[in-house]
Coordinates of C-alpha atoms in Angstrom, one line a residue:
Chain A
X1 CA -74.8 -52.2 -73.8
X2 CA -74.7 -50.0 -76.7
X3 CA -74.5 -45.6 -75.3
X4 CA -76.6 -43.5 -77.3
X5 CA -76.1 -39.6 -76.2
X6 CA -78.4 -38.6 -79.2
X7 CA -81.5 -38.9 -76.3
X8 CA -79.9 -36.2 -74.3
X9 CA -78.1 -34.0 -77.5
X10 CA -81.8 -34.2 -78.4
X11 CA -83.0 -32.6 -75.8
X12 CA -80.5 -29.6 -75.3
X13 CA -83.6 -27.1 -75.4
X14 CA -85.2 -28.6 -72.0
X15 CA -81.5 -29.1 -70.9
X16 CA -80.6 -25.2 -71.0
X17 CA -83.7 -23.9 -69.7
X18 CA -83.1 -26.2 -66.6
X19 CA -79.4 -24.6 -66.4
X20 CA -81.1 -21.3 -66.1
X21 CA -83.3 -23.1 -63.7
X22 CA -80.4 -24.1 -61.7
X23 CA -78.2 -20.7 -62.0
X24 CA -81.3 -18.6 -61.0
X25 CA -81.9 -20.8 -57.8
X26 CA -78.4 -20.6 -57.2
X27 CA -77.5 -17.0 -57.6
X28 CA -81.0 -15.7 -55.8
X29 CA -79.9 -18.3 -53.1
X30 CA -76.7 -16.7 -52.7
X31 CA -78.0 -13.1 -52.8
X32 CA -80.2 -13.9 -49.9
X33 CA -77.9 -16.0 -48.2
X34 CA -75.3 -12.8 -48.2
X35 CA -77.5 -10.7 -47.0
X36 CA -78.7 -12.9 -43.9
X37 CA -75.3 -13.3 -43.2
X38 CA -74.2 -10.0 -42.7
X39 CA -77.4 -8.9 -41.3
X40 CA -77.5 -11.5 -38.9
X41 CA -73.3 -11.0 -37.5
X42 CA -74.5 -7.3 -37.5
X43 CA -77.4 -8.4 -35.2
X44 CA -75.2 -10.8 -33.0
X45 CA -72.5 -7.8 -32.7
X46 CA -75.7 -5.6 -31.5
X47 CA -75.3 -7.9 -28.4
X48 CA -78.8 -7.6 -27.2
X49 CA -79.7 -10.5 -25.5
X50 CA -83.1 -12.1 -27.5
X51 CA -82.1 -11.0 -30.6
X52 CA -78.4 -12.2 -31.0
X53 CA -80.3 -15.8 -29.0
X54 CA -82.7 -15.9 -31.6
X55 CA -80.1 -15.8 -34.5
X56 CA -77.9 -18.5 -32.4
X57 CA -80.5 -20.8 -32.6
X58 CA -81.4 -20.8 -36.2
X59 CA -77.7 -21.2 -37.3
X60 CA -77.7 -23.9 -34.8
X61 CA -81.0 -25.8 -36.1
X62 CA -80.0 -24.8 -39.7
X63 CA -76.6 -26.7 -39.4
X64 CA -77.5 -29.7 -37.3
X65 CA -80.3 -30.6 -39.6
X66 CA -80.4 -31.9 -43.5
X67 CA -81.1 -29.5 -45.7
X68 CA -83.8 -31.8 -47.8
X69 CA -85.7 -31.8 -44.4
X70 CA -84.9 -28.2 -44.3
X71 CA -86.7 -27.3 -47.8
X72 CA -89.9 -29.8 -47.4
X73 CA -90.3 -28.3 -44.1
X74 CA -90.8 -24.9 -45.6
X75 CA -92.9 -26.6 -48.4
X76 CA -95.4 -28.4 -46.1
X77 CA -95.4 -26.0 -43.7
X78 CA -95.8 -22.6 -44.7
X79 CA -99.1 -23.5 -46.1
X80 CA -100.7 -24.5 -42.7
X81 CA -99.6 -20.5 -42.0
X82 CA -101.5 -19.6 -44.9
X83 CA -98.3 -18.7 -47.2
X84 CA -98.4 -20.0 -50.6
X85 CA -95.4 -19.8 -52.6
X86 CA -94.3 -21.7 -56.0
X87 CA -92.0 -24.5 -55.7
X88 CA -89.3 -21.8 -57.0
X89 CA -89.8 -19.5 -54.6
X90 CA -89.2 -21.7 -51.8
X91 CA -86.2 -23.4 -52.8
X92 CA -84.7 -19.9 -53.3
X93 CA -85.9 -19.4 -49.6
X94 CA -84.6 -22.8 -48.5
X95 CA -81.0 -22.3 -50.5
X96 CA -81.0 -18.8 -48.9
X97 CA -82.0 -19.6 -44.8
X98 CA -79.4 -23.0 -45.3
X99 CA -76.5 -20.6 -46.7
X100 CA -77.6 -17.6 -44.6
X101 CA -76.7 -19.9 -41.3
X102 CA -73.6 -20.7 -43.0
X103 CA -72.6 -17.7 -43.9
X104 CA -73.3 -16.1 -40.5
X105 CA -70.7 -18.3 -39.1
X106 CA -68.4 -17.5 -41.3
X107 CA -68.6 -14.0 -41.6
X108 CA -68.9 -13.7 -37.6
X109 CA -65.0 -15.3 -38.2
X110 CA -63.7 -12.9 -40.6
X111 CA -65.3 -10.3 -38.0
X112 CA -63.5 -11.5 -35.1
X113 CA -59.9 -11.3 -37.0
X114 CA -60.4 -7.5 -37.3
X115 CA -58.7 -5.8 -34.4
X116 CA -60.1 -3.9 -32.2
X117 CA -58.1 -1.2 -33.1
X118 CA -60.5 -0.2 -36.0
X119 CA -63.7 -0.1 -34.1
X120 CA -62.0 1.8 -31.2
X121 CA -60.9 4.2 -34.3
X122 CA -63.9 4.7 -35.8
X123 CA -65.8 5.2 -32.2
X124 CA -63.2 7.5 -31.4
X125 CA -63.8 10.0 -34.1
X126 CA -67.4 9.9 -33.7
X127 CA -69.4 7.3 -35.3
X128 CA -71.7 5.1 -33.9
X129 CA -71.5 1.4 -33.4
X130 CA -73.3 0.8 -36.7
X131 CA -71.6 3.0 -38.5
X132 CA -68.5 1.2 -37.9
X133 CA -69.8 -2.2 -38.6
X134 CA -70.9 -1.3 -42.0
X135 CA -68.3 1.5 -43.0
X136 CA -64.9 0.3 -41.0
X137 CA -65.4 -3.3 -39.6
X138 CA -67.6 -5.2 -42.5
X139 CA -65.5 -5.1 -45.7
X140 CA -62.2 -6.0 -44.0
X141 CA -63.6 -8.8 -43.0
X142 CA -65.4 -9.8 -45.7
X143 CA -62.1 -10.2 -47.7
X144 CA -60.6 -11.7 -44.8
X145 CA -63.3 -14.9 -45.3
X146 CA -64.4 -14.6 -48.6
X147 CA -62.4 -17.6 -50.0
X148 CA -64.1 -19.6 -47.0
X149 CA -67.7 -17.9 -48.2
X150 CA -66.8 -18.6 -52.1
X151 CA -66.8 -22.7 -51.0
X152 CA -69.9 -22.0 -49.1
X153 CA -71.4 -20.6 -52.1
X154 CA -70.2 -23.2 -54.3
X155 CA -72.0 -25.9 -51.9
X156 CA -74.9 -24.0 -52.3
X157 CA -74.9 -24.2 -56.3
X158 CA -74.7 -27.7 -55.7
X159 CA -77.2 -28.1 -53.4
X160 CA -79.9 -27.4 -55.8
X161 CA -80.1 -30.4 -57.1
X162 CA -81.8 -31.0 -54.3
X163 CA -85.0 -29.1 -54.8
X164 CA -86.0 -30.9 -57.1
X165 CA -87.9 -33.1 -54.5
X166 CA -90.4 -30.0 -54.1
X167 CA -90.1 -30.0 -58.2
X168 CA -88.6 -26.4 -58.3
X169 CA -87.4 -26.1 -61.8
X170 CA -84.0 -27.2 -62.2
X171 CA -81.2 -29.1 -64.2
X172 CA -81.5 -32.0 -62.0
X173 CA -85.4 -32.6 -62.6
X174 CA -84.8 -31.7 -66.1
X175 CA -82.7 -34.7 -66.3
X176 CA -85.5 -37.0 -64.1
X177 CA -88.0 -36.2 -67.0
X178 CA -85.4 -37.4 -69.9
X179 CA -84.8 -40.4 -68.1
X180 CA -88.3 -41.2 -67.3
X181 CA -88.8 -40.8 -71.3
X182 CA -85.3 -42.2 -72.2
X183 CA -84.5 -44.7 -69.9
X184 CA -81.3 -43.9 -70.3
X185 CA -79.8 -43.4 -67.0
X186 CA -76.3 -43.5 -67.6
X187 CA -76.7 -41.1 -70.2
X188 CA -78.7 -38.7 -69.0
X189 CA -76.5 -38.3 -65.4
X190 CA -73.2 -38.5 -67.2
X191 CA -74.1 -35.2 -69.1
X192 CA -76.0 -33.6 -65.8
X193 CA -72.3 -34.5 -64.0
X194 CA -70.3 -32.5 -66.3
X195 CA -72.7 -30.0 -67.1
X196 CA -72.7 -29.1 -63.0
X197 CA -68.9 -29.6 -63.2
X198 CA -68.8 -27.0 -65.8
X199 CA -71.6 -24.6 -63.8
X200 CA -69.3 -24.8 -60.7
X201 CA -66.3 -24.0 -62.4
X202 CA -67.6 -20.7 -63.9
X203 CA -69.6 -19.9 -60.7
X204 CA -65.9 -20.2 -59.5
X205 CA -64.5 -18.0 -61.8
X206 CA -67.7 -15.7 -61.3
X207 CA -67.2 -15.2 -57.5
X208 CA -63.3 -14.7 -58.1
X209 CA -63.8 -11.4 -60.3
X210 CA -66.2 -10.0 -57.8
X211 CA -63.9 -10.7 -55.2
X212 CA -61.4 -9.4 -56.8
X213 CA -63.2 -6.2 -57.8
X214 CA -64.9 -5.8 -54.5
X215 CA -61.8 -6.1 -53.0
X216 CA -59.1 -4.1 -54.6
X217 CA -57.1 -2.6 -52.1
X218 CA -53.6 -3.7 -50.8
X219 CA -53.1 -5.4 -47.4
X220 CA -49.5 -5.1 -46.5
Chain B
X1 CA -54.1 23.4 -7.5
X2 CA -51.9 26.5 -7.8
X3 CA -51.4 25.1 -11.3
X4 CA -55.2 24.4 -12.6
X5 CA -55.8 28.6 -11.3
X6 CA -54.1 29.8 -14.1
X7 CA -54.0 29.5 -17.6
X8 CA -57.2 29.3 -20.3
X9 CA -61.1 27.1 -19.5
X10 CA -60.8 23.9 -17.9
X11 CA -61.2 21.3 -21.5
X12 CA -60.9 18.3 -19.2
X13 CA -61.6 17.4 -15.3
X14 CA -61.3 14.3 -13.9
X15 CA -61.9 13.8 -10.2
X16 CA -61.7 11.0 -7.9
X17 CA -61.7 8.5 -11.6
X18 CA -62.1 5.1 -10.1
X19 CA -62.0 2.1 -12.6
X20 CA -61.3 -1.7 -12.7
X21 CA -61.1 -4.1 -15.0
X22 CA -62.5 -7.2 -12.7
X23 CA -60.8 -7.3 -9.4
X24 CA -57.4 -5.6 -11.1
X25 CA -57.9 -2.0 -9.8
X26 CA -56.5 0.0 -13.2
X27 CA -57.0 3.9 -12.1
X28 CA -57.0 5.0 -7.9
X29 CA -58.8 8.0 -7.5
X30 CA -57.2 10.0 -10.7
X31 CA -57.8 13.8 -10.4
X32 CA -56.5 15.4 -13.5
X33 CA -57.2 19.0 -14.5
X34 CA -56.1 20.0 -18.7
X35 CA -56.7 23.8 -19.5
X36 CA -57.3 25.1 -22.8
X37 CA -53.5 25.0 -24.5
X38 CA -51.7 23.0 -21.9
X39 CA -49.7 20.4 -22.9
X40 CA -49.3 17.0 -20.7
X41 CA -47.1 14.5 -20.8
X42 CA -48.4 11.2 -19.4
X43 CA -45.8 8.9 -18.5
X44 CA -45.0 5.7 -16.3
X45 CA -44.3 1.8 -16.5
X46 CA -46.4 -0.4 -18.4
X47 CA -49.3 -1.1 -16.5
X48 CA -49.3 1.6 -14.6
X49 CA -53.0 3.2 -16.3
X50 CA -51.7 5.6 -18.4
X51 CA -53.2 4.4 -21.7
X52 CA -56.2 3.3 -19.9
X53 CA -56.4 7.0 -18.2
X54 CA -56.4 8.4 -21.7
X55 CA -59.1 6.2 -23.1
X56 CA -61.5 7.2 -20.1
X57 CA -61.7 10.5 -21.5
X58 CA -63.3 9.6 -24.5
X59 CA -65.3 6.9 -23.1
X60 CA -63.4 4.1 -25.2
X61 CA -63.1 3.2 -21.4
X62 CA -66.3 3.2 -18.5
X63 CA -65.5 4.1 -15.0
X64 CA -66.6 2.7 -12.1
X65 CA -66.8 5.8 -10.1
X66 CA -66.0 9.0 -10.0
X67 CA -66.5 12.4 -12.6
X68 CA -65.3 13.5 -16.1
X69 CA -66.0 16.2 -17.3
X70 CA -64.7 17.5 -21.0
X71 CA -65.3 20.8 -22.7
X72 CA -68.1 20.9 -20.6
X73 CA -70.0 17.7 -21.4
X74 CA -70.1 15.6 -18.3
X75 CA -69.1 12.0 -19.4
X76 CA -72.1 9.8 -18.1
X77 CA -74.1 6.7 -19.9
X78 CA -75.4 9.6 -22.2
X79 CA -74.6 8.5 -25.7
X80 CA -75.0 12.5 -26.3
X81 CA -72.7 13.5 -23.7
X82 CA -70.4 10.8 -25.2
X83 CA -71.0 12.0 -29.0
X84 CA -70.2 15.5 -28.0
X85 CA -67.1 14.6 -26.5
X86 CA -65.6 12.4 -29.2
X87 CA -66.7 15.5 -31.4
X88 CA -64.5 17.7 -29.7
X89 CA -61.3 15.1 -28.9
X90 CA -59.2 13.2 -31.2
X91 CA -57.2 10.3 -30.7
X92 CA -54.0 9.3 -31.9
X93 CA -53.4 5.1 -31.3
X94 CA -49.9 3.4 -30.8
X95 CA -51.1 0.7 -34.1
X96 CA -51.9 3.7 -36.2
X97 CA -55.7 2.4 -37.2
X98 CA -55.7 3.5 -40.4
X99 CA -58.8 2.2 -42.7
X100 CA -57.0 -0.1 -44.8
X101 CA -59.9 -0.4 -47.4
X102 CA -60.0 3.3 -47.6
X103 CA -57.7 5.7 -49.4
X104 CA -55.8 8.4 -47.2
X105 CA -58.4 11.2 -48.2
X106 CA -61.2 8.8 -47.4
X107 CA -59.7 8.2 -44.4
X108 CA -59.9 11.8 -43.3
X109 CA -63.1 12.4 -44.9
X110 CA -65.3 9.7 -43.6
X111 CA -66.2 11.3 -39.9
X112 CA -66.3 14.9 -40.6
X113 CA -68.9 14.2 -43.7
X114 CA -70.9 11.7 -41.1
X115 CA -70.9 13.5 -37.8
X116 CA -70.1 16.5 -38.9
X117 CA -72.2 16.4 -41.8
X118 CA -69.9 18.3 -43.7
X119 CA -70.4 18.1 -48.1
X120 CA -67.6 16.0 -49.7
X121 CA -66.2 19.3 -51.1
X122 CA -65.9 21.0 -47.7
X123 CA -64.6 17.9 -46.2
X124 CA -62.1 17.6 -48.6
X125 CA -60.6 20.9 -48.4
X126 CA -59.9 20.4 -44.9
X127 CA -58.8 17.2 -45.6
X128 CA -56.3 18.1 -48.0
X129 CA -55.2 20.9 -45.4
X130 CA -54.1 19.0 -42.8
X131 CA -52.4 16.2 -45.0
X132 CA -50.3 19.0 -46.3
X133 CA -49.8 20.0 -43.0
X134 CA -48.2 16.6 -41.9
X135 CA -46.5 16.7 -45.4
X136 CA -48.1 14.1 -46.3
X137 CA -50.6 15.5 -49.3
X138 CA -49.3 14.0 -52.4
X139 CA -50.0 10.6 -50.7
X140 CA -54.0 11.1 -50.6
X141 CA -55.1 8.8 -53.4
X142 CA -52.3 5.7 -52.0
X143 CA -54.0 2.8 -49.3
X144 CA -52.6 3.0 -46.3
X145 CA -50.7 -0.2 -46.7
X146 CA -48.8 1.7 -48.9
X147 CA -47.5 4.2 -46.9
X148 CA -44.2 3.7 -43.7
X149 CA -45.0 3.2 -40.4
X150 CA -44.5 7.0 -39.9
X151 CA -46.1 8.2 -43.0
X152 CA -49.3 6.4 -41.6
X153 CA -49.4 8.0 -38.4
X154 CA -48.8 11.2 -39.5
X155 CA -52.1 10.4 -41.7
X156 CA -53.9 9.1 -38.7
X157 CA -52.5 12.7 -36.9
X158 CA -54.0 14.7 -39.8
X159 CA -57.5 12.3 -40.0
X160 CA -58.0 13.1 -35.8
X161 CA -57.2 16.9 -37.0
X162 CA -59.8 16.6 -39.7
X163 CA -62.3 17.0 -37.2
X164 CA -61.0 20.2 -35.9
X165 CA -61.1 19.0 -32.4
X166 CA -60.3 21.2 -29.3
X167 CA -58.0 18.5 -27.8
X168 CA -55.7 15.3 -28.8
X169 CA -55.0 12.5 -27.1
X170 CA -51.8 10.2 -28.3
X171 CA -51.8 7.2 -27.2
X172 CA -47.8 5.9 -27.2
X173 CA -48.1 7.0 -30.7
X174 CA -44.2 6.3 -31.5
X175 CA -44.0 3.1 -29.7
X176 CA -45.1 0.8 -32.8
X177 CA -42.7 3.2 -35.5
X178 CA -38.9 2.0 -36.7
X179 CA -35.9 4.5 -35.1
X180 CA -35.6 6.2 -38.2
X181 CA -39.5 7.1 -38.2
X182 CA -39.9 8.4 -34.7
X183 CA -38.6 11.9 -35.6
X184 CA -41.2 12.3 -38.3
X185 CA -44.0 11.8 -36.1
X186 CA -42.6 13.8 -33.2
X187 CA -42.0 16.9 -35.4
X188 CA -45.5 16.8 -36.1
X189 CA -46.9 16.9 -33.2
X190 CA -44.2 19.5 -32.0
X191 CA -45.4 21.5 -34.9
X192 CA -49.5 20.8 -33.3
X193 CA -48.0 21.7 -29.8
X194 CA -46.6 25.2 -30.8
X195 CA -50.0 26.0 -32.9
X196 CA -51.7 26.1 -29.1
X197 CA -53.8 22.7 -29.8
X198 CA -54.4 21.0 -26.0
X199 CA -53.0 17.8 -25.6
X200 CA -52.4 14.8 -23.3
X201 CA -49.8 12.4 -24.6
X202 CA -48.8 8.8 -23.5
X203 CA -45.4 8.7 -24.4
X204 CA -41.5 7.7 -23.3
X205 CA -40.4 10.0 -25.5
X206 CA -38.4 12.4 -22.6
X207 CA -36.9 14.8 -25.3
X208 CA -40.4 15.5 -26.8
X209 CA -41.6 16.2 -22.9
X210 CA -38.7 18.3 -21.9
X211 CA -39.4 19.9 -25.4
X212 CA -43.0 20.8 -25.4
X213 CA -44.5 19.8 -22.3
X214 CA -45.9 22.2 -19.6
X215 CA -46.8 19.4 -16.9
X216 CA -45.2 15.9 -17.3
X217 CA -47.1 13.2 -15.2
X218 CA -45.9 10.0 -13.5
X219 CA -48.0 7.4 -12.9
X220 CA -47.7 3.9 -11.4
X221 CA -49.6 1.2 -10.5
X222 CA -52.8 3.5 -11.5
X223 CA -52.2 6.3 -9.2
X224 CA -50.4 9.8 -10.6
X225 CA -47.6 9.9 -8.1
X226 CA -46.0 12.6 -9.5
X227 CA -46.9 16.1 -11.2
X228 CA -44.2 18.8 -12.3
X229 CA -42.9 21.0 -14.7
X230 CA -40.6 18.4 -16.8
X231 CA -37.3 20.9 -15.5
X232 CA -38.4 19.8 -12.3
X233 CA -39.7 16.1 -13.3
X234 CA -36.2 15.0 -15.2
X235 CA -33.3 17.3 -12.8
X236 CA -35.3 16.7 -9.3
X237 CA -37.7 13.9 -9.7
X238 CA -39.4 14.1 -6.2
X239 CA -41.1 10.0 -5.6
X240 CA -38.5 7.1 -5.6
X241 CA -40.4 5.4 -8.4
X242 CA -40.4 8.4 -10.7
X243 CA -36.5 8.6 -10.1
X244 CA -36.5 4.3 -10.6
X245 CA -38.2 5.2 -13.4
X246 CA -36.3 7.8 -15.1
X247 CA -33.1 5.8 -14.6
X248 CA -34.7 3.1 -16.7
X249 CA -35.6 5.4 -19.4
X250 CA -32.5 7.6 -19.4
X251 CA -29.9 4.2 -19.0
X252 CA -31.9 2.8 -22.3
X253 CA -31.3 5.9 -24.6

């Protein structure tokens, strides 16, 4: 068996776009997925009873099921209610609910280590309880996590290989159509392998300056 | 009673303070009068419900049964009553509390701009005011990890002050410091104490009480068992446990 790389060097336009594909999922995935986690540890920390029930349930579901049932349940489903959205749309909204569950867990964790201390602080000189969470409480404990939420996220880049079974846009159904062309397999996933090595590692180094940025203040 | 008759307005009443935490029974029917000014030493074993006495007066702590009344704003489920009262009475914690994310000056700044909806500038000023006045100014722009033990309560003194309150609590707020950094703290609140500022202070600190203190109170096992003029309190301590206790605290130092 004789390699021949020229079918996929050939098709480096189609390649890209389906990078972009892939980084766009992933970084509106994340976005949404941050902002479902904090919004839902701020609900759970609200401690009224429905709502903090109804958030302990969808991390619950979201984590004990797959997420490729996950994203063809929002595909087939949200169409019986009427909602029509492009195959891009809802693996954003997918990537986003799958890491949002995630990311509540973990941010409820980096919540918990801050002492009570702080709140009791911040209480004490006036502010209400959602003042603290968002001014005192919720960056502490962000950096206390965010290693722990920079693996999630990485996951989640990952992950988007997988909607290409509602054929969102993305590197991995990029590299379906060269094969189908091609027929060369080996080829074709050998190059999306490193290529998603390579979009990890800067996604890596991405999430590291902003952590790093974000949380520039000495500990001890 | 001879005692609350005289002196400036009643700041804080509590009578017949009844709270539990579960079945463990934490205050017995407190009744504690503070008048504008006074100055209160709170002191007892641990356990005994001082810190948790201190923490029912701005409602960091419910009650069970029972009244408080501060400055005026009785102390019910009210989140106004409570807002009022936190408005008006600053705390001072053993662990300091300090923002770590937050420079010193935001520290200070963040409440009076959001409850007291002061401008940056204005909120700055008086910021910058009181750090001076706990010597502490030319540290605004540092983190708080960067400051000493003592250095970080004097900022958490001057961030409670920020909010020109009518009355400070301390809550052991030397028991966490090094030797060396006791002094530094103590002096400062010396310094509030002679400026007239109302206070009621947790503390085991017997030279600051005999130093500043009009009343010292003895508490254990969540009663006050003993109420006197610290002459009285540390020569003729009148209760066997307040003369137990005081022969703890005198044989240690």
């Amino acid at each position: 068996m004789t390699l021949d790389f020229s079918v996929v060097a050939n098709a480096w336009p189609a390649l890209l776009s389906g990078v972009m594909g892939t980084m766009l999922l992933a970084a509106s995935g994340m976005a949404l997925a941050m902002i479902i986690g904090v919004l839902g540890v701020a609900i759970l920390r609200a401690q009224m009873r429905i709502p903090s029930f109804l958030v302990t349930a969808f991390v619950e579901i979201i984590r004990n099921t797959p997420f490729l049932v996950q994203i063809y349940f929002i595909f087939f489903a949200l169409p019986l209610a009427g909602i029509r959205l492009n195959p891009t749309i809802t693996a954003i909204l997918a990537l986003g609910l799958n890491g949002g569950a995630y990311a509540i867990e973990i941010i409820r964790g980096g919540v918990e280590s801050i002492s009570k201390g702080q709140t009791e602080a911040g209480l004490a000189l006036g502010l209400h309880r959602g003042e603290v969470f968002r001014l005192i409480v919720l960056k502490p404990a962000l950096k206390a996590i965010y290693p722990s939420l920079s693996s999630q996220f990485i996951l989640l880049t990952l992950t988007t290989a997988i909607c290409t079974s509602i054929s969102a846009y993305e590197l991995t159904s990029v590299g379906q159509r060269i094969e189908a062309e091609t027929f060369r397999s080996f080829e074709v996933y050998f190059t999306l392998t490193m290529i998603y090595l390579v979009i990890s590692l800067i996604t890596m180094w991405v999430l590291a300056a902003i952590g790093k940025r974000a949380f520039n203040y000495p500990d001890r | 009673m001879e005692q609350s008759q005289q002196g400036g307005a009643r700041m804080i009443e509590m009578r017949k303070v009844e709270k539990w935490y579960g079945a463990f029974h934490a205050l017995k029917s407190v009744d504690l009068t503070v008048r504008q000014g006074e100055r209160i030493v709170l002191c007892g074993p641990s356990g005994s419900g001082k810190s948790t006495l201190i923490r029912c007066i701005n409602h960091l702590e419910t009650i069970q049964d029972g009244e408080i009344v501060v400055s005026g704003h009785r102390l019910n489920d009210s989140q106004k009553a409570v807002d009022a009262v936190r408005r008006e009475v600053g705390m001072v914690f053993q662990q300091f509390n300090l923002f770590p994310h937050k420079t010193v000056l935001e520290n200070c700044i963040l409440a009076p701009m959001r409850v007291r909806k002061l401008s940056r500038a204005d909120a700055e000023a008086t910021a910058r005011r009181y750090l001076d006045r706990v010597r502490i100014g030319n540290q605004a722009e540092k983190y708080p990890a960067q400051l000493s033990g003592g250095q970080q309560q004097r900022v958490a003194i001057a961030r409670a002050l920020c909010m020109e309150p009518k009355a400070m609590l301390f809550d052991e707020p030397t028991s966490a410091l090094d030797p060396e950094m006791v002094k530094e703290v103590l002096d400062t609140m010396i310094g509030l104490a002679r400026d007239g500022m109302t206070m009621i202070c947790v503390t085991h600190e017997m030279g600051f009480a005999r130093q500043v203190a009009d009343r010292v109170i003895f508490m254990a096992d969540g009663e006050i068992v003993e109420e006197n003029d610290p002459d009285t309190f540390f020569r003729n301590p009148q209760h066997e446990r307040s003369r137990a206790f005081l022969g703890e605290i005198l044989a240690h130092h």
